[in-house]
Tab-separated table of C-alpha atoms and ligand atoms in Angstrom:
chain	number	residue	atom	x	y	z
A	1	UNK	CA	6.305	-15.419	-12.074
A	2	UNK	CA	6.475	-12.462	-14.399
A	3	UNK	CA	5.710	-9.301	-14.172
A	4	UNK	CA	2.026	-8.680	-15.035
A	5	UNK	CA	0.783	-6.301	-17.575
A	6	UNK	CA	-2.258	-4.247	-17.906
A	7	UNK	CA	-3.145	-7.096	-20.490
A	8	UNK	CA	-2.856	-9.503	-17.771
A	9	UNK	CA	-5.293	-7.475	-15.552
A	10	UNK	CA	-7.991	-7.030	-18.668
A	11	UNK	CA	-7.710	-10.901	-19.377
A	12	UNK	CA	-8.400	-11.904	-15.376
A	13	UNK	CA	-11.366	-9.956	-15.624
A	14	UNK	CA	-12.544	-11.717	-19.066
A	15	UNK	CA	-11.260	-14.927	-17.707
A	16	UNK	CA	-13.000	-14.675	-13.519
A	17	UNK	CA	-9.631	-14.834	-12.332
A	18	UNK	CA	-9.856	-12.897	-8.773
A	19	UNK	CA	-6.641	-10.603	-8.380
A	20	UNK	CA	-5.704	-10.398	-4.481
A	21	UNK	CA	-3.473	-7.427	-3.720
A	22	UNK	CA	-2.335	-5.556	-0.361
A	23	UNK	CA	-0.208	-2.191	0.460
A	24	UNK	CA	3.273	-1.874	0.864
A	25	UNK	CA	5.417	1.050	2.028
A	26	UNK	CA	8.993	-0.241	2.113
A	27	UNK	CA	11.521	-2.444	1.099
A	28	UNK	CA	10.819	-5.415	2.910
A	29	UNK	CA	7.180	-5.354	3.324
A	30	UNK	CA	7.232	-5.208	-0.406
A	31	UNK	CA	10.060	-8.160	-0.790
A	32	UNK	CA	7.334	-10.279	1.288
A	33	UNK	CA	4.367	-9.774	-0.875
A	34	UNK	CA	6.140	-10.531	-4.204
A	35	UNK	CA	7.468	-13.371	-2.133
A	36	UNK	CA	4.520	-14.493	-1.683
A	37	UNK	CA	3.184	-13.997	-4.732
A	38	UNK	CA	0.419	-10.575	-4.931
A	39	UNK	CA	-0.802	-9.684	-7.762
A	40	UNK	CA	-0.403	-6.268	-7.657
A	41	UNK	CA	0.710	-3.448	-4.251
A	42	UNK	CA	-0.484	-0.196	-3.689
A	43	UNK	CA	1.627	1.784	-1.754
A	44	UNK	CA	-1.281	3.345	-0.435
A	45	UNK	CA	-1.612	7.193	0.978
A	46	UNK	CA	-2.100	5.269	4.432
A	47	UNK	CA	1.175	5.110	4.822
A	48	UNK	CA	0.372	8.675	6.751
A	49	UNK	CA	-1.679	6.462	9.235
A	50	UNK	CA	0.061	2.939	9.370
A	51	UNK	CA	3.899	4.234	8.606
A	52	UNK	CA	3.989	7.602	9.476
A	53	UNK	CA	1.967	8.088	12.728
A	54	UNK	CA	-0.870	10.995	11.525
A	55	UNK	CA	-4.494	10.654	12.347
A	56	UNK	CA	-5.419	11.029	8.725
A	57	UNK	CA	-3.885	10.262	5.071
A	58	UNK	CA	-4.256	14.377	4.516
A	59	UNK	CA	-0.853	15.396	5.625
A	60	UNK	CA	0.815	12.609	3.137
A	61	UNK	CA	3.261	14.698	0.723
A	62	UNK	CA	4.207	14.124	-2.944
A	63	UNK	CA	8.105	13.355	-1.689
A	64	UNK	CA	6.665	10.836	0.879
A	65	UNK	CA	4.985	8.995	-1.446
A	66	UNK	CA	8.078	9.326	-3.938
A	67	UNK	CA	10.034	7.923	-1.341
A	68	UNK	CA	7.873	5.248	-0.204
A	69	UNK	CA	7.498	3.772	-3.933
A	70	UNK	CA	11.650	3.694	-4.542
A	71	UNK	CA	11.857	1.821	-1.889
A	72	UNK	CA	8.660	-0.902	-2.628
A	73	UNK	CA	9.889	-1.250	-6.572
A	74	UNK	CA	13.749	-2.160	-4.960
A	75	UNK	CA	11.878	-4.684	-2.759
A	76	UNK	CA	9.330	-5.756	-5.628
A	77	UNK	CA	11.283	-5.758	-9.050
A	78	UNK	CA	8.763	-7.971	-10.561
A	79	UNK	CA	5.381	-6.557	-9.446
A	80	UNK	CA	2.901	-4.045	-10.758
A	81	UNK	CA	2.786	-1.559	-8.454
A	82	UNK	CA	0.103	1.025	-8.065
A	83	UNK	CA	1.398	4.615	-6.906
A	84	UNK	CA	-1.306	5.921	-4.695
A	85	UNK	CA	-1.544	10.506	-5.217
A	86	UNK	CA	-1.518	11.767	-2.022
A	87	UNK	CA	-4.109	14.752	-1.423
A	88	UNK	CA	-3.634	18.167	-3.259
A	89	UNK	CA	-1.295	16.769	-5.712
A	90	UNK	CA	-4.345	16.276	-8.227
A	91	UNK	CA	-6.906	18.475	-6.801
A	92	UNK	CA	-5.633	21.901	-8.254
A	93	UNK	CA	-5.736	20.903	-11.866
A	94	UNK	CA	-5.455	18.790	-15.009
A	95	UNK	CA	-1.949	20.130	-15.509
A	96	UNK	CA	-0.624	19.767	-11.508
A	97	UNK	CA	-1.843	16.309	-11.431
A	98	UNK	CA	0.102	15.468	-14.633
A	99	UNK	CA	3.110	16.672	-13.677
A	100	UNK	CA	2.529	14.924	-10.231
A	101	UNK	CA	1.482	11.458	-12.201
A	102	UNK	CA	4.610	11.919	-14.273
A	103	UNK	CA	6.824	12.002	-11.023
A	104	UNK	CA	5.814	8.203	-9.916
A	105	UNK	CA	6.307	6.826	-12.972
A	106	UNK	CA	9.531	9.182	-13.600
A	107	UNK	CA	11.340	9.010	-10.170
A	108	UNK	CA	9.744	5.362	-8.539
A	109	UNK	CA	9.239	3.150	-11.598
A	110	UNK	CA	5.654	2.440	-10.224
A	111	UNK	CA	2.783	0.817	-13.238
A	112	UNK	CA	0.310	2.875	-12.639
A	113	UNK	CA	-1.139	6.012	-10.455
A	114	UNK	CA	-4.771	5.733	-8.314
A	115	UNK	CA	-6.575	8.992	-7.412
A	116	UNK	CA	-9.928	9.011	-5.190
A	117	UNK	CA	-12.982	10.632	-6.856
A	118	UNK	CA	-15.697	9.830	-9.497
A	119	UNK	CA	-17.561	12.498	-11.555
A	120	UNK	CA	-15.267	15.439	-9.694
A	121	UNK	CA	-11.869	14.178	-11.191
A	122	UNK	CA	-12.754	12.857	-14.084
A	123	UNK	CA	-11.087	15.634	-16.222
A	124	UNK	CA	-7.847	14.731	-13.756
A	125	UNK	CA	-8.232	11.007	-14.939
A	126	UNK	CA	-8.837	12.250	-18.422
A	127	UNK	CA	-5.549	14.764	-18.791
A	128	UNK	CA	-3.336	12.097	-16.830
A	129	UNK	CA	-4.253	9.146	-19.356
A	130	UNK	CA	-4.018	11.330	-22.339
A	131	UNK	CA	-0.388	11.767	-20.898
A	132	UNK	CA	0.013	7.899	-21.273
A	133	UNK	CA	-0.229	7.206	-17.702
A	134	UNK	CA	-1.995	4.536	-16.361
A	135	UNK	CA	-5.122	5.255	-14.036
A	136	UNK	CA	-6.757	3.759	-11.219
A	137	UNK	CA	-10.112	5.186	-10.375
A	138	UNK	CA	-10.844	5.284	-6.177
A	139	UNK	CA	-15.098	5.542	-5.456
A	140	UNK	CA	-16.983	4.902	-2.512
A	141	UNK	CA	-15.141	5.705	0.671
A	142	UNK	CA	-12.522	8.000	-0.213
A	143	UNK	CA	-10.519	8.472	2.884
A	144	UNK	CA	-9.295	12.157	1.484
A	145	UNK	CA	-12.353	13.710	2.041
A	146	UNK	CA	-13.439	11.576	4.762
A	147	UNK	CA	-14.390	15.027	6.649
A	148	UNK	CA	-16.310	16.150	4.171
A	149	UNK	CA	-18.046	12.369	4.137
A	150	UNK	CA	-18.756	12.919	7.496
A	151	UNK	CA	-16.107	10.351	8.686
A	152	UNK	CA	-14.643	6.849	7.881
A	153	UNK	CA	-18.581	5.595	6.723
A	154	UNK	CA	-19.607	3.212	3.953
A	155	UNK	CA	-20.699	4.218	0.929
A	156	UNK	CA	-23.915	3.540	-1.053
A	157	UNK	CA	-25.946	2.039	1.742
A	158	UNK	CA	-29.380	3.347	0.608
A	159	UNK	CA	-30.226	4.120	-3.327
A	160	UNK	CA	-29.528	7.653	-3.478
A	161	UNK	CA	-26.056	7.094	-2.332
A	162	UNK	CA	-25.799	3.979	-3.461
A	163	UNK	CA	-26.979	6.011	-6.990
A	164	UNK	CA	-24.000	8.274	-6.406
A	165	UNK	CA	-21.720	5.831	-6.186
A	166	UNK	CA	-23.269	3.921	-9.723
A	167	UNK	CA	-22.766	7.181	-11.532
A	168	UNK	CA	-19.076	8.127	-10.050
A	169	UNK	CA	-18.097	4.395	-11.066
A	170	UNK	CA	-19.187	5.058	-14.781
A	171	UNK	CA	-17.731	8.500	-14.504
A	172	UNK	CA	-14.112	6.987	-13.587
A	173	UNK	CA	-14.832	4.423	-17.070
A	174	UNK	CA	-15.685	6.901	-18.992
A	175	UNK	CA	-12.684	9.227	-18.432
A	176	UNK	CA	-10.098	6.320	-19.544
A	177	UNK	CA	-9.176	5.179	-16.796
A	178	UNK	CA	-7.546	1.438	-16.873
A	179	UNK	CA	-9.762	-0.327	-13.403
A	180	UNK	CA	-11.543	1.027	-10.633
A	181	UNK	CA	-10.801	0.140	-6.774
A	182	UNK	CA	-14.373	0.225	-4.728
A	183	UNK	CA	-13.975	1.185	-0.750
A	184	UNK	CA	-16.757	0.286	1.528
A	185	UNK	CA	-19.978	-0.474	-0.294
A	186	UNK	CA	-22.560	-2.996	-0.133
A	187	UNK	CA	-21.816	-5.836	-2.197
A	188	UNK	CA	-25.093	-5.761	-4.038
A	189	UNK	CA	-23.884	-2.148	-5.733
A	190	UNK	CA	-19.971	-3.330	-6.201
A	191	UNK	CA	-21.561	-6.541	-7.922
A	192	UNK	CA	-23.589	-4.204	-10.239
A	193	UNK	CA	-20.966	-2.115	-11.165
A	194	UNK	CA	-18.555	-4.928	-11.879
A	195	UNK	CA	-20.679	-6.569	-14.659
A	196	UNK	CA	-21.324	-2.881	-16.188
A	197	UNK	CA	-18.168	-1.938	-16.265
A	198	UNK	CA	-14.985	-3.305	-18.777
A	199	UNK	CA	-12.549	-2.387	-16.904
A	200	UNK	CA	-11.481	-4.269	-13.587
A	201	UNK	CA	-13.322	-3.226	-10.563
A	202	UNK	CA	-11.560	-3.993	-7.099
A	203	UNK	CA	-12.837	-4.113	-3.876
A	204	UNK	CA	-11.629	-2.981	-0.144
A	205	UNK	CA	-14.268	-3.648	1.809
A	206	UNK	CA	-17.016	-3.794	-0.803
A	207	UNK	CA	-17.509	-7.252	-1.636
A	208	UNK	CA	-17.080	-10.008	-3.890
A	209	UNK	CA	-15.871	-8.533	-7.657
A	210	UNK	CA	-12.527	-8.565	-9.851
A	211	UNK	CA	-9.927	-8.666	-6.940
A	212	UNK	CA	-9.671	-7.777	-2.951
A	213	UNK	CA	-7.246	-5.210	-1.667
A	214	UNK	CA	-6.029	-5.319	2.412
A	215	UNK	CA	-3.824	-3.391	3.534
A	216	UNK	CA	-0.922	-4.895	4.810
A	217	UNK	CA	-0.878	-2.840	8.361
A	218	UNK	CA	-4.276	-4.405	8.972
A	219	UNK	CA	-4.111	-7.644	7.351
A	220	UNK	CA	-0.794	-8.529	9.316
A	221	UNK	CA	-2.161	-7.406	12.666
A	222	UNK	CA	0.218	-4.532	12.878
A	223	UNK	CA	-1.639	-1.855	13.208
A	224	UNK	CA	-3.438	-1.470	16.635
A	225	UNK	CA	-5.171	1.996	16.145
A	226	UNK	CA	-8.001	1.044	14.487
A	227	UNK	CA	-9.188	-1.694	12.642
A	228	UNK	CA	-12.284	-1.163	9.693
A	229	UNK	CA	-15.014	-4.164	10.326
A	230	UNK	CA	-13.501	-5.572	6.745
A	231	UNK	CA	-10.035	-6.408	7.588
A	232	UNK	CA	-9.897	-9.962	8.155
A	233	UNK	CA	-6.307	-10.318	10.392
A	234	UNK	CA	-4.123	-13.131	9.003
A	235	UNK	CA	-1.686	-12.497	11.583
A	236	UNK	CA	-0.982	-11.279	14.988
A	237	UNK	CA	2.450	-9.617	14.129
A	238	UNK	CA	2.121	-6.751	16.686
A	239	UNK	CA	1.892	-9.262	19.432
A	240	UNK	CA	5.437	-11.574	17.704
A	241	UNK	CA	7.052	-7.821	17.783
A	242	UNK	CA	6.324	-6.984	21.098
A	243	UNK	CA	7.120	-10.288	22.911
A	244	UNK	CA	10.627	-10.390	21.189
A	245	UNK	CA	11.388	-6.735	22.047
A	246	UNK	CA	10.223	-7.999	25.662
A	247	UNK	CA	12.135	-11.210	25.363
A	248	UNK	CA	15.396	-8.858	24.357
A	249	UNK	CA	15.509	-6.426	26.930
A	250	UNK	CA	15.079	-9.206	29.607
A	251	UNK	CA	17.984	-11.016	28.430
A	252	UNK	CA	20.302	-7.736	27.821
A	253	UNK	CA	19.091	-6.406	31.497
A	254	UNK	CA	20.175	-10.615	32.764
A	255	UNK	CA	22.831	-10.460	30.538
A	256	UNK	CA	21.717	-13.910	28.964
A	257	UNK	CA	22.306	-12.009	25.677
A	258	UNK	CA	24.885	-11.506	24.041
A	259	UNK	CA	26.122	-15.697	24.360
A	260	UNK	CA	29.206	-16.913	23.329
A	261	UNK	CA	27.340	-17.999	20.004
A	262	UNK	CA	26.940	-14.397	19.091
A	263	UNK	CA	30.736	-12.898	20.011
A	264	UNK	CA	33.613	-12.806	17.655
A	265	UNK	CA	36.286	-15.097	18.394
A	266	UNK	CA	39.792	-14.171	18.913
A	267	UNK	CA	42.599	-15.723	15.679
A	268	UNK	CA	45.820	-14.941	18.482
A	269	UNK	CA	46.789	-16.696	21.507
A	270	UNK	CA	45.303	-14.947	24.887
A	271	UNK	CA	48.552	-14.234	26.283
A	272	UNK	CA	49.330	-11.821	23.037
A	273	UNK	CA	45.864	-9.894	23.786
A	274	UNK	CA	46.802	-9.880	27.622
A	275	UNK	CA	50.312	-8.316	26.366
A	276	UNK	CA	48.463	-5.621	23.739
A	277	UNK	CA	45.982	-4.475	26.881
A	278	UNK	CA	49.349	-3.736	29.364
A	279	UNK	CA	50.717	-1.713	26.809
A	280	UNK	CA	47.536	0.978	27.022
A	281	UNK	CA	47.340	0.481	30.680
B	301	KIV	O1	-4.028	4.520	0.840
B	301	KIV	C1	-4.571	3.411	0.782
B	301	KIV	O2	-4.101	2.408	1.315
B	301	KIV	C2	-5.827	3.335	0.046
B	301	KIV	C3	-6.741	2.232	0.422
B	301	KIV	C4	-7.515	2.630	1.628
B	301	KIV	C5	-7.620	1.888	-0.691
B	301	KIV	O3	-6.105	4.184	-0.755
């Protein structure tokens, strides 16, 4: 398939094809999706969570994410790939998050940057596009101020918040940026906001609109921390880990592993090797 372009993304909206995307931190993770055919990856500031161990996305650095992209566009040459900004690289000002933009699409190659906020960034959204960067708008639950959210919670649930939510989404339009991902809203609102807006408005956890977002950690089964009530699991892959590592150590500790299928064979005659062993002996 080739690579998609932003015209691609603007025509599946027109069109009411769905665009079904997941996260991706590394190489192979990333090899897998295009494998299998995504639409689009995000390699998501929850790498700090699912790849890195921390109890939050906040400690996530600009040279992580850096990192983490290279290694996604060598594993996903034909993919768009969304570089996710990782908290205070776009909260200090117009000009730091420029500069920070630049450095995904400079250093990792990625399509496009996402940054979490409505009406607060929209001047960030607005300096970042003028620099010909491509923008992803993040509304609703926006896990970089979770503590000032008052925790992991939905979004928009009754009207004034659900009002909040309206306004941030035309905010994010309105600034220039190119689509909008929605995290953990009722339906009803993402719905509403979907047929306002132009641009393509994707969900995690908010319902039926322009395209679903997992991430992959989740998704897979992988990650056994936590799980939000909106990632379905496709896959058990903790469990397939954890009974191989199992399965290994049994058969190194029996010594059923390594087999004779597994060893390299000797070209010269025994004798000779029996000869070459006296001679250190
Ligand atoms: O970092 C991430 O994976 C995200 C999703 C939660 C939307 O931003």
């Amino acid at each position: 398939m080739a690579k998609r372009t932003v015209l691609d993304f603007m025509r599946m909206k027109r069109q009411g094809e769905q665009v079904a995307w997941v996260t991706a931190y590394d190489y192979l993770m990333a090899s897998y999706a295009e494998q299998a055919g995504v639409d689009m990856i995000l390699v998501g500031d929850s790498m700090g969570m699912v790849i890195l161990g921390y109890d939050s996305t906040v400690p996530v650095t600009m040279d992580d994410c850096i990192s983490h992209c290279k290694a996604v566009r060598r594993g996903a040459p034909n993919t768009w790939i969304v570089g996710d900004m990782p908290f205070l690289s776009y909260q200090a000002s117009d000009e730091e998050a420029v500069r920070n933009a630049g450095r995904f699409l400079k250093e990792a190659q990625v399509d496009c940057i996402k940054l979490e906020g409505g009406r607060r960034v929209a001047s960030r959204i607005r300096a970042i596009t003028d620099a010909g960067i491509l923008v992803m708008g993040h509304i609703g639950l926006t896990p970089q101020s979770s503590s000032q959210l008052g925790g992991f919670k939905a979004r928009g649930r009754d009207i004034d918040s659900a009002r909040e939510v309206i306004k941030d989404a035309l905010a994010v339009q309105e600034a220039g940026a190119y689509a909008l991902l929605i995290e953990a809203v009722p339906p009803q609102v993402t719905q509403f906001i979907a047929k306002k807006l132009d641009i393509p408005v994707y969900s995690i956890g908010a319902g039926p609109c322009d395209g679903q977002l997992l991430i992959c950690a989740d998704m897979l089964g992988m990650y056994q921390a936590f799980t939000p009530k909106f990632a379905k699991k496709y896959a058990n892959v903790s469990s397939v880990i954890v009974n191989a590592f199992q399965q290994y150590i049994s058969e190194v500790k029996t010594g059923i592993f390594p087999s004779d299928e597994y060893l390299y064979h000797i070209k010269d005659n025994e004798e000779d090797f029996e000869k070459l062993f006296k001679e250190f002996s």
